[in-house]
Short mmCIF file of N, CA and C in Angstrom, two decimals:
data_model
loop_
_atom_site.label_atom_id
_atom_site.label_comp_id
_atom_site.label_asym_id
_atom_site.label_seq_id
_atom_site.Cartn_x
_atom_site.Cartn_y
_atom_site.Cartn_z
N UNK A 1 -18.92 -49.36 -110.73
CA UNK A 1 -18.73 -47.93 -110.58
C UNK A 1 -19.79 -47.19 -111.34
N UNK A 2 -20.09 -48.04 -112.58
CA UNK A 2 -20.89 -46.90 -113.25
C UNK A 2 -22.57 -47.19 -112.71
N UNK A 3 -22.86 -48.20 -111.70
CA UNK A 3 -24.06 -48.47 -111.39
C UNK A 3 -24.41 -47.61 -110.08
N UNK A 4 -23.00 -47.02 -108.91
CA UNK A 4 -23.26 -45.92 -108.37
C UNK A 4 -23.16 -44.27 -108.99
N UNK A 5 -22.22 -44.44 -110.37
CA UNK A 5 -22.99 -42.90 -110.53
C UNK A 5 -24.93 -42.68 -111.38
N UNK A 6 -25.07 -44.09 -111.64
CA UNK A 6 -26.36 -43.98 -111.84
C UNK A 6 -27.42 -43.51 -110.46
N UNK A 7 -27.02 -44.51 -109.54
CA UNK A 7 -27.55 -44.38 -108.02
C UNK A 7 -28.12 -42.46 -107.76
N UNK A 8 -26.26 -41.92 -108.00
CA UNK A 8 -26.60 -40.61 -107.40
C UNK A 8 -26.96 -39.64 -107.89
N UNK A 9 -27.14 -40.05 -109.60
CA UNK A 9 -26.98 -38.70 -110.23
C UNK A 9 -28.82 -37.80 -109.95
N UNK A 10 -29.87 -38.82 -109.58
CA UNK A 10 -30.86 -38.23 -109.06
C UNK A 10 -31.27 -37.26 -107.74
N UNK A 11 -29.26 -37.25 -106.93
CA UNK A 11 -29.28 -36.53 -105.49
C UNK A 11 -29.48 -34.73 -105.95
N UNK A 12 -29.97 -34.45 -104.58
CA UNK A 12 -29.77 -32.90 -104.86
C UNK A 12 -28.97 -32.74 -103.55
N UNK A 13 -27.82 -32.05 -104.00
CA UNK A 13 -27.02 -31.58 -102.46
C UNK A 13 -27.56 -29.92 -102.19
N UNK A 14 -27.68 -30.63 -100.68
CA UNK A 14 -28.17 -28.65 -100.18
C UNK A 14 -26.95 -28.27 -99.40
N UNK A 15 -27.16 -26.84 -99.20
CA UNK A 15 -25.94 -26.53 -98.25
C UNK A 15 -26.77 -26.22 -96.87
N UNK A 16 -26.06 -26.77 -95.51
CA UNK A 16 -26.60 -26.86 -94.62
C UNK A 16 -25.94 -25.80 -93.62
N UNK A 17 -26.94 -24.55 -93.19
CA UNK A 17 -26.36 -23.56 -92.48
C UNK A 17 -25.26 -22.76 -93.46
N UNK A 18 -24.33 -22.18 -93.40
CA UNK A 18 -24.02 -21.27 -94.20
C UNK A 18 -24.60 -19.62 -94.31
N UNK A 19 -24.01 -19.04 -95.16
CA UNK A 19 -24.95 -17.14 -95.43
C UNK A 19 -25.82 -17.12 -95.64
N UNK A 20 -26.75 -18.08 -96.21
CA UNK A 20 -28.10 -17.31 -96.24
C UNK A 20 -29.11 -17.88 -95.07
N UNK A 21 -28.66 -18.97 -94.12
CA UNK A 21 -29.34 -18.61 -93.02
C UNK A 21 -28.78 -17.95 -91.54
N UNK A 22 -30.21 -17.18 -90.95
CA UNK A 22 -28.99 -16.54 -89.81
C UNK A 22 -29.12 -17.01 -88.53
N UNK A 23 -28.23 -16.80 -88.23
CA UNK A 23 -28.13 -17.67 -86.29
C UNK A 23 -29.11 -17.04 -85.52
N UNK A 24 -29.20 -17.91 -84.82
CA UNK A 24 -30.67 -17.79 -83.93
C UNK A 24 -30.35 -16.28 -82.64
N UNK A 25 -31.10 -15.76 -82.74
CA UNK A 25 -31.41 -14.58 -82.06
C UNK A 25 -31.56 -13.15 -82.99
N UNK A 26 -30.65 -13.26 -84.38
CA UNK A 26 -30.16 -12.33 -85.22
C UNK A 26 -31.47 -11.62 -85.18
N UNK A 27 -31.56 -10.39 -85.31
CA UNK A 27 -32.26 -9.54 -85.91
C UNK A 27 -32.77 -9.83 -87.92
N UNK A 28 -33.85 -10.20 -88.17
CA UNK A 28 -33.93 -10.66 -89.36
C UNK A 28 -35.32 -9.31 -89.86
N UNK A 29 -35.38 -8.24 -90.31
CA UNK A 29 -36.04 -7.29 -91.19
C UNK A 29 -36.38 -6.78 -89.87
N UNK A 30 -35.96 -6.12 -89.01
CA UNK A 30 -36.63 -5.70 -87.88
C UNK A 30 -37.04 -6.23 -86.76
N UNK A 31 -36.97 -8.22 -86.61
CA UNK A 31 -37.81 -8.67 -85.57
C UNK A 31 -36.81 -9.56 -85.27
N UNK A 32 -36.59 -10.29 -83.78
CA UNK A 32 -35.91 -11.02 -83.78
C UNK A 32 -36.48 -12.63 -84.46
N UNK A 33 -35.10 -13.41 -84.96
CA UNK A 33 -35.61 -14.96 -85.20
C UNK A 33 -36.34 -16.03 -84.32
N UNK A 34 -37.28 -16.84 -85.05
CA UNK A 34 -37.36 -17.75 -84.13
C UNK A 34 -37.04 -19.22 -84.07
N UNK A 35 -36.24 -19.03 -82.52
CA UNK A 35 -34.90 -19.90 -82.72
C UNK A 35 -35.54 -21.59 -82.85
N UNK A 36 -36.87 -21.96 -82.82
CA UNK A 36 -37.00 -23.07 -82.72
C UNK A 36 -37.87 -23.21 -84.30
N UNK A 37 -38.12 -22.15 -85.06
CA UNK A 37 -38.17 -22.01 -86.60
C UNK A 37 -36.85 -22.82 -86.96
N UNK A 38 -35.74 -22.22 -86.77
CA UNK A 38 -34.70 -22.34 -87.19
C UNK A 38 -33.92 -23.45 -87.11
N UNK A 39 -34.32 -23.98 -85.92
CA UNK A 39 -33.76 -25.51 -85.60
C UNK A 39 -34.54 -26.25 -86.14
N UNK A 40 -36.00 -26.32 -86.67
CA UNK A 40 -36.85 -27.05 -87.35
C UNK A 40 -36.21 -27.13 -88.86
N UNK A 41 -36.09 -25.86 -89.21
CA UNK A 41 -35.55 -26.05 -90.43
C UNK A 41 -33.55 -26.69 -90.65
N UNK A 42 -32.98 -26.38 -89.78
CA UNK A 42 -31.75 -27.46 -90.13
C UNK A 42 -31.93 -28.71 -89.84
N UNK A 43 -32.99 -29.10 -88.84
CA UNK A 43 -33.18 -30.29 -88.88
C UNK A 43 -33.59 -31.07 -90.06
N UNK A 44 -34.06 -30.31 -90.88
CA UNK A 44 -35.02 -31.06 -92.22
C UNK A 44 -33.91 -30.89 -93.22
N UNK A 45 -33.58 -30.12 -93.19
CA UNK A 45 -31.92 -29.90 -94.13
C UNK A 45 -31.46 -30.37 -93.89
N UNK A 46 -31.01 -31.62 -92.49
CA UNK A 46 -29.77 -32.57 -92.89
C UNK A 46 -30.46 -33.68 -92.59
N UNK A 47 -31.89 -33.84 -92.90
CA UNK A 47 -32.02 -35.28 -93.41
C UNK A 47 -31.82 -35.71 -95.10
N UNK A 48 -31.22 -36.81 -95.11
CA UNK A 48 -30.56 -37.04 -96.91
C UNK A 48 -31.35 -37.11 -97.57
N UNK A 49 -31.74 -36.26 -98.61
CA UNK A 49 -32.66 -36.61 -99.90
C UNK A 49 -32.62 -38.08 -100.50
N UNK A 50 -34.26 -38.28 -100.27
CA UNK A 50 -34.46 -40.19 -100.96
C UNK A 50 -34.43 -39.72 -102.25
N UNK A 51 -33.64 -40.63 -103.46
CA UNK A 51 -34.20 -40.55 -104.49
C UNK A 51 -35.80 -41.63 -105.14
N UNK A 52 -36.33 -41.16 -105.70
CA UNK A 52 -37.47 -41.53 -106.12
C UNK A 52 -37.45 -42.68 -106.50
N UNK A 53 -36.40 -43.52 -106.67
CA UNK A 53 -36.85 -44.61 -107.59
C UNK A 53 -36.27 -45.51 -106.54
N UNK A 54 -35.90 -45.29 -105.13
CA UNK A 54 -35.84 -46.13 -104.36
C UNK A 54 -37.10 -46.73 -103.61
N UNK A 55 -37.88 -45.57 -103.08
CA UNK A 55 -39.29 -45.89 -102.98
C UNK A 55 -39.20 -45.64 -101.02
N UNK A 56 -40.30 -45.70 -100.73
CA UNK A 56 -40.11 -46.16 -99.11
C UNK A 56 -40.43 -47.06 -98.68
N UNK A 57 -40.38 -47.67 -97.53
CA UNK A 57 -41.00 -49.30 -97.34
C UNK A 57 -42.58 -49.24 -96.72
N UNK A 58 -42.98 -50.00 -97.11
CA UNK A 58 -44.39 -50.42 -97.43
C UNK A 58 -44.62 -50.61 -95.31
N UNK A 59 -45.78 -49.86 -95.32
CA UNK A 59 -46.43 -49.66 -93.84
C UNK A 59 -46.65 -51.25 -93.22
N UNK A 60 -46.66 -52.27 -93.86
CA UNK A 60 -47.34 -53.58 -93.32
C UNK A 60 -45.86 -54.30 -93.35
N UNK A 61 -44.48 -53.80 -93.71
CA UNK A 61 -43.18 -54.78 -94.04
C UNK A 61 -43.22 -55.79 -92.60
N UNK A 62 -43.76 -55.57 -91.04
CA UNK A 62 -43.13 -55.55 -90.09
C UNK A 62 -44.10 -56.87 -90.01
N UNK A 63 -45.00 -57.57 -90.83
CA UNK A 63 -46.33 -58.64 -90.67
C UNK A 63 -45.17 -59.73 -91.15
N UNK A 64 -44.02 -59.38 -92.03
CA UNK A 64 -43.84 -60.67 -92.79
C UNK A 64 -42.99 -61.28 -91.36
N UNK A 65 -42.78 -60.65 -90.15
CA UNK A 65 -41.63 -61.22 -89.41
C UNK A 65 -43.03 -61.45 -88.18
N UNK A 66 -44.05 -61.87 -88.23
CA UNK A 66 -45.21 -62.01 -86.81
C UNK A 66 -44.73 -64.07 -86.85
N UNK A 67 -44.76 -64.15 -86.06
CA UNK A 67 -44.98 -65.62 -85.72
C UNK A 67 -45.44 -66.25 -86.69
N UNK A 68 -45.19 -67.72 -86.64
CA UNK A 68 -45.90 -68.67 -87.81
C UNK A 68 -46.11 -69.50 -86.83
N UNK A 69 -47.76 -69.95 -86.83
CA UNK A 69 -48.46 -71.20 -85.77
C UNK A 69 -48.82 -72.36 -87.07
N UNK A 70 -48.00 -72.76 -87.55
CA UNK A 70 -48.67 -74.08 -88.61
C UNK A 70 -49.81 -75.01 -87.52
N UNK A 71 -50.00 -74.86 -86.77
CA UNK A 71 -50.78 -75.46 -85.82
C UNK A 71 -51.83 -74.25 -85.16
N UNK A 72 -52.48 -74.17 -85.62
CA UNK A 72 -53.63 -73.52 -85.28
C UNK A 72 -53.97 -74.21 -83.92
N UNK A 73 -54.09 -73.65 -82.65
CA UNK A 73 -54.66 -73.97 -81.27
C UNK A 73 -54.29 -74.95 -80.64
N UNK A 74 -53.28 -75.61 -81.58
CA UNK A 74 -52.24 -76.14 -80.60
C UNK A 74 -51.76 -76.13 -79.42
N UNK A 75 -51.34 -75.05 -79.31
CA UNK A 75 -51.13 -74.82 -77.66
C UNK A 75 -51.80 -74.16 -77.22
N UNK A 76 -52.96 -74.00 -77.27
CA UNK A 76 -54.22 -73.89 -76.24
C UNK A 76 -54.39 -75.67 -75.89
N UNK A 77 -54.35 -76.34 -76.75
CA UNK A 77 -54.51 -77.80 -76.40
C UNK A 77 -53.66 -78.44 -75.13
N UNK A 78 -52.32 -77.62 -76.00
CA UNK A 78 -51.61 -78.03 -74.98
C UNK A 78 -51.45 -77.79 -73.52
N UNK A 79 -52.12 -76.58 -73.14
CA UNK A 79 -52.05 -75.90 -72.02
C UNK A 79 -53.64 -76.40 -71.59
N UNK A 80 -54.13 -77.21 -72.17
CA UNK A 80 -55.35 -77.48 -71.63
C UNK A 80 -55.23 -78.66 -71.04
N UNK A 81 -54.46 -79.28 -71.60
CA UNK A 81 -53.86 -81.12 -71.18
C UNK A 81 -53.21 -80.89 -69.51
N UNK A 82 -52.74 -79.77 -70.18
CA UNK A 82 -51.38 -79.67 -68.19
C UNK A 82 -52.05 -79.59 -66.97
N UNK A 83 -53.43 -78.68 -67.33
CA UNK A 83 -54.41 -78.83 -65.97
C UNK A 83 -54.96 -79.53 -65.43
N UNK A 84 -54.51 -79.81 -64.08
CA UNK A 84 -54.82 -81.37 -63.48
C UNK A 84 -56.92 -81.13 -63.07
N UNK A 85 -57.33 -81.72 -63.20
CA UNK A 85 -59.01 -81.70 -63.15
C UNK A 85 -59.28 -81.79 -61.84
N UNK A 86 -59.55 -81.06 -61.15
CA UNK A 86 -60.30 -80.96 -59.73
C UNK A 86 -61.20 -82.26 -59.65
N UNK A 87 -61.41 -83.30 -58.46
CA UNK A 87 -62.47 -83.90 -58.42
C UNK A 87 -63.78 -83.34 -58.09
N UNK A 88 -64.82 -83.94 -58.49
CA UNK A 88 -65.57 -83.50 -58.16
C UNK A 88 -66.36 -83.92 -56.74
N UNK A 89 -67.11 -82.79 -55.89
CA UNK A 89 -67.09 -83.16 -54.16
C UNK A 89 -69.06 -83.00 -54.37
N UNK A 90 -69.44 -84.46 -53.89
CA UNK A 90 -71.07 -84.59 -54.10
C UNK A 90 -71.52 -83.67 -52.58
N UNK A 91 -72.75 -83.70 -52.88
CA UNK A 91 -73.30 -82.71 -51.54
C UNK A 91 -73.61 -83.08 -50.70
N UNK A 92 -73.80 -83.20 -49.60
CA UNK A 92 -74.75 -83.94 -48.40
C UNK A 92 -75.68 -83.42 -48.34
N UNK A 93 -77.06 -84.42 -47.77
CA UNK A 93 -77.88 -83.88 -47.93
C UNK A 93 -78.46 -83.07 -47.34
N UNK A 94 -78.20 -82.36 -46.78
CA UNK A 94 -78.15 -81.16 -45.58
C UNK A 94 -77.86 -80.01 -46.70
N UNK A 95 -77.09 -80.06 -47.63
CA UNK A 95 -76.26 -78.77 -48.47
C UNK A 95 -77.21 -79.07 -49.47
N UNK A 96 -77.77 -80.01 -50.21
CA UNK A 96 -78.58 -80.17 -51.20
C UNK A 96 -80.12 -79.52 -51.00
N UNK A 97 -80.56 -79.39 -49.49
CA UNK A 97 -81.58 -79.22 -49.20
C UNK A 97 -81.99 -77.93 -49.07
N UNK A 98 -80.77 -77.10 -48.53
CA UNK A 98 -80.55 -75.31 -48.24
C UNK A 98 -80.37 -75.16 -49.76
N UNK A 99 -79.64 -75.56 -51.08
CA UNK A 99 -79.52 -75.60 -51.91
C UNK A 99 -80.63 -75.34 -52.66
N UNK A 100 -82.05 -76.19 -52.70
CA UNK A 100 -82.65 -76.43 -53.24
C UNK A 100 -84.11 -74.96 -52.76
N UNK A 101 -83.72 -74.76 -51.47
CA UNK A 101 -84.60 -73.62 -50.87
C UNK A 101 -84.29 -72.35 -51.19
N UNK A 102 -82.88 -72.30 -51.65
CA UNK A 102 -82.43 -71.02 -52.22
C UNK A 102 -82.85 -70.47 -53.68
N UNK A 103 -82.94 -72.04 -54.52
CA UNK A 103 -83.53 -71.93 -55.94
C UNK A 103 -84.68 -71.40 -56.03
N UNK A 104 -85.54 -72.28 -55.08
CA UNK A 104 -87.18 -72.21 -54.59
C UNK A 104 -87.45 -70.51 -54.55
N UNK A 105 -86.38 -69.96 -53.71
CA UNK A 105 -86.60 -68.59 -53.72
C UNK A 105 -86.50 -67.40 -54.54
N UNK A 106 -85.33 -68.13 -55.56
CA UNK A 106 -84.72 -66.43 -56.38
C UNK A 106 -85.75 -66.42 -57.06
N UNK A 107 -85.73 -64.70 -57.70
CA UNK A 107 -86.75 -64.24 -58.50
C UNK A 107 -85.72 -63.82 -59.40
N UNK A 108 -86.15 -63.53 -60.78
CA UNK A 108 -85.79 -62.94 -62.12
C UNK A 108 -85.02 -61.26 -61.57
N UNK A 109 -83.63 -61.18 -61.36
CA UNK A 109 -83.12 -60.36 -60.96
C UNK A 109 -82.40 -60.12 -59.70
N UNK A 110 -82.41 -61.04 -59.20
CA UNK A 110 -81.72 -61.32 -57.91
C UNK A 110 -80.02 -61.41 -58.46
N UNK A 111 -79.31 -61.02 -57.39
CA UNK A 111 -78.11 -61.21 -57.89
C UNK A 111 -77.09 -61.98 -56.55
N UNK A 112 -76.87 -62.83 -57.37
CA UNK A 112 -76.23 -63.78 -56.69
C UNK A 112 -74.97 -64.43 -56.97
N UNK A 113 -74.40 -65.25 -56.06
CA UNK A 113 -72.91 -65.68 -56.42
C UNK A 113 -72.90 -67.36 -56.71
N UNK A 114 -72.79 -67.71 -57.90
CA UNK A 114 -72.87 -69.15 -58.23
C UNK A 114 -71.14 -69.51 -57.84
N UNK A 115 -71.30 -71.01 -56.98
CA UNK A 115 -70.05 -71.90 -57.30
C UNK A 115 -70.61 -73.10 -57.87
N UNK A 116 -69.90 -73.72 -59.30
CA UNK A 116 -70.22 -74.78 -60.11
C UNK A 116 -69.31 -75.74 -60.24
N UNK A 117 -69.27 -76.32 -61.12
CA UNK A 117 -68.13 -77.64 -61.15
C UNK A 117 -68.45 -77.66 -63.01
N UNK A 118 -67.14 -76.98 -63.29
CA UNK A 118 -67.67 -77.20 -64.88
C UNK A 118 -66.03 -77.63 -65.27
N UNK A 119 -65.49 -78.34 -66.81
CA UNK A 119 -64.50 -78.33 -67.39
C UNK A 119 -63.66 -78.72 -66.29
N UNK A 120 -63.94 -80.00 -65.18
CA UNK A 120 -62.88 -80.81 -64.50
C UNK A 120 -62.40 -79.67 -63.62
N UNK A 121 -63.28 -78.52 -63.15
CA UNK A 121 -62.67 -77.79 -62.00
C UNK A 121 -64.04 -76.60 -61.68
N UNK A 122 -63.79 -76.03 -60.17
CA UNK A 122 -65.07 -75.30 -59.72
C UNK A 122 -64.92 -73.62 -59.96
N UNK A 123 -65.59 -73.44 -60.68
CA UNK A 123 -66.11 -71.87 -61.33
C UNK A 123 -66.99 -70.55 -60.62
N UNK A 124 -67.15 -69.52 -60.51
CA UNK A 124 -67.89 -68.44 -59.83
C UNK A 124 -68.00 -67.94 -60.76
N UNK A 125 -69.61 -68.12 -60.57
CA UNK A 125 -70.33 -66.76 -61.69
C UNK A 125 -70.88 -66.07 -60.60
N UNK A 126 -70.70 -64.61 -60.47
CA UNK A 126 -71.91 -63.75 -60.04
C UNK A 126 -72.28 -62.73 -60.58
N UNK A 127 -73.72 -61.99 -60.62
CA UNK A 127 -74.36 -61.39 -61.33
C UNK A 127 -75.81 -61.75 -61.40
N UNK A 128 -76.42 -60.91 -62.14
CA UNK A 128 -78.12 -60.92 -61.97
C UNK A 128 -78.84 -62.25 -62.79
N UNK A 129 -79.55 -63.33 -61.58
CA UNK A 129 -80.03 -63.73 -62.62
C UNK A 129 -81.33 -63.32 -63.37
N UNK A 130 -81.19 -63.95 -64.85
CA UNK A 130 -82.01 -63.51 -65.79
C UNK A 130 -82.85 -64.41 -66.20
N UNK A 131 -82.68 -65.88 -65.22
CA UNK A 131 -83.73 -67.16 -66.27
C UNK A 131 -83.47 -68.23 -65.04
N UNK A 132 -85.04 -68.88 -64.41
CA UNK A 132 -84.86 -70.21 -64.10
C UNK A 132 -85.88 -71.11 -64.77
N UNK A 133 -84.86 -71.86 -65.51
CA UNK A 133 -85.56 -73.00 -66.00
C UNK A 133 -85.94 -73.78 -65.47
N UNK A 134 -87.12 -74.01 -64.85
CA UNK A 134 -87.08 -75.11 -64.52
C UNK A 134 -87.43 -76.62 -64.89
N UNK A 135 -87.53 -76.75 -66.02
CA UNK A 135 -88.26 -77.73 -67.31
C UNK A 135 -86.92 -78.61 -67.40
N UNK A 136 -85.88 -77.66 -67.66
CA UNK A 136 -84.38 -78.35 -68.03
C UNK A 136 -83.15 -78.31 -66.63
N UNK A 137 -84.23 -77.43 -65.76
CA UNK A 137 -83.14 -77.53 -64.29
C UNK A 137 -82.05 -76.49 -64.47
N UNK A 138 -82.10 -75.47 -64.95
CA UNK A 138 -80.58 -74.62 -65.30
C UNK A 138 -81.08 -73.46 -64.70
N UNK A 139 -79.96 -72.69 -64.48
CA UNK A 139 -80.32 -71.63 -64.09
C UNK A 139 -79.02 -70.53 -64.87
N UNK A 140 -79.76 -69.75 -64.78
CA UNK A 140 -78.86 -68.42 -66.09
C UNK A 140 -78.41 -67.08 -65.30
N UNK A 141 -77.20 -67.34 -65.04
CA UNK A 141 -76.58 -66.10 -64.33
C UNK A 141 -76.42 -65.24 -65.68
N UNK A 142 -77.19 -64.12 -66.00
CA UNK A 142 -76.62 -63.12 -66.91
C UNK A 142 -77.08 -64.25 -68.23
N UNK A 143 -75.53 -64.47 -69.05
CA UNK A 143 -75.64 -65.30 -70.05
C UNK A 143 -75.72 -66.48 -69.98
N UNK A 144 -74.96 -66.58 -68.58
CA UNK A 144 -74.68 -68.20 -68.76
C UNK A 144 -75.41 -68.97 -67.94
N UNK A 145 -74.87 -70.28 -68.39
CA UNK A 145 -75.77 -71.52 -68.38
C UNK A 145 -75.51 -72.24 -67.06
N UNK A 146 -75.83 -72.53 -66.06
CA UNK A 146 -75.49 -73.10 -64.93
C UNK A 146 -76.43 -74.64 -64.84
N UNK A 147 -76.66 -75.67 -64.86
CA UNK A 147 -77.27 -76.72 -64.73
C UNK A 147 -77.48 -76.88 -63.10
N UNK A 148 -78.36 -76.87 -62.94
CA UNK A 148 -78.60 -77.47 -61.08
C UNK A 148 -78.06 -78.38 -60.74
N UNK A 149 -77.64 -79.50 -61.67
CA UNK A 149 -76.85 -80.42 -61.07
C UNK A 149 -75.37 -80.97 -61.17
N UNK A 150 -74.91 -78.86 -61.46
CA UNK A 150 -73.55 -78.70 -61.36
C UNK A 150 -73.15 -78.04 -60.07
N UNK A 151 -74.53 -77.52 -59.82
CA UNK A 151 -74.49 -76.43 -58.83
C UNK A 151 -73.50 -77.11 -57.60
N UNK A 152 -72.29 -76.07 -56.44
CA UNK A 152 -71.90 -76.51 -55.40
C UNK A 152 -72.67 -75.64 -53.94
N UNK A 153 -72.82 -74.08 -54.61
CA UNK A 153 -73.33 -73.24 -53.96
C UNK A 153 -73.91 -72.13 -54.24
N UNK A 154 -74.97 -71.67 -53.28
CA UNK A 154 -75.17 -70.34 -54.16
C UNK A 154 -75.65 -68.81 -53.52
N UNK A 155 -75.35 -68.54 -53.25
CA UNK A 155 -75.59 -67.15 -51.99
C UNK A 155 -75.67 -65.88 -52.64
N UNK A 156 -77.03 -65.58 -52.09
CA UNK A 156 -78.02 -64.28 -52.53
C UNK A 156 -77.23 -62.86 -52.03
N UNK A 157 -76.28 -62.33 -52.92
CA UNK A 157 -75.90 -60.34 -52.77
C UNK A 157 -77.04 -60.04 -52.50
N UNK A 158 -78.13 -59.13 -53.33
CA UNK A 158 -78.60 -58.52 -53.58
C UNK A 158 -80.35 -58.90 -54.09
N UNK A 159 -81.25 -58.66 -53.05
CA UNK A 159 -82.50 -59.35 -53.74
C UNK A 159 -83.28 -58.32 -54.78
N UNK A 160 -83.82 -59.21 -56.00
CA UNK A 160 -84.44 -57.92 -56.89
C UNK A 160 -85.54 -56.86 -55.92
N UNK A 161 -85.57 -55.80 -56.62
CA UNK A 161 -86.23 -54.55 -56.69
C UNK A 161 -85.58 -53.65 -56.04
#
């Protein structure tokens, strides 16, 4: 008992509505009230005074309840295992040959649509290329790295200039 009159003796009680405020429309020194003044202010009047030595809760409380992964990428692993791997389909040489005339052709800016065979399944990059190697055989859609002898297909959008 005596640890709640410690609790309250820091409250301040207000009186809420009562004579000294006046109802909304009243005439107040000549002008009428304004009624959404007025509702602002009982609204703030009947929220309960915190006392100070309770404190408020700390902006970050809501981090201690986020997930716990004791396994860091774990289940990316795991969801990497479940995907069955596409085989991979070799070219004939008919497709290797149109293949190889299309390389022959692009220029630095051409934009085109790559199909590859990367990570046990077949990929589309398209976009401008920016690089043919031909020392190492790759070819560079944008950033990435395409090897020629991942390549399945490759068909010219847009020729540079």
């Amino acid at each position: 008992m005596a640890r709640e009159v410690d609790l309250l003796a820091g409250l301040v009680w207000e009186e809420v509505g009562g004579a000294g405020v006046p109802d909304k429309g009243v005439a107040v020194g000549g002008t009428v009230a304004d009624a959404g003044a007025e509702g602002r202010q009982a609204e703030a009047s009947l929220d309960p005074p915190v006392p100070p030595d309770i404190g408020r809760p700390h902006p970050d409380r809501a981090r201690q309840f986020m997930p716990f992964a004791a396994l860091r990428g774990y289940y990316d692993l795991v969801h990497a295992k479940e995907v069955v791997p596409e085989p991979r389909r070799p070219l004939a040489d008919d497709e290797a040959r149109a293949l190889d005339g299309i390389i022959a052709n692009l220029v630095r800016g051409d934009v085109v649509r790559c199909r590859y065979y990367e990570d046990g399944g077949y990929r589309v990059a398209e976009g401008a290329v920016s690089q043919i190697d031909l020392t190492f055989r790759d070819l560079w859609i944008v950033r990435r790295r395409i090897p020629f002898s991942a390549t399945q297909s490759l068909e010219m959008l847009y020729p540079a200039g």
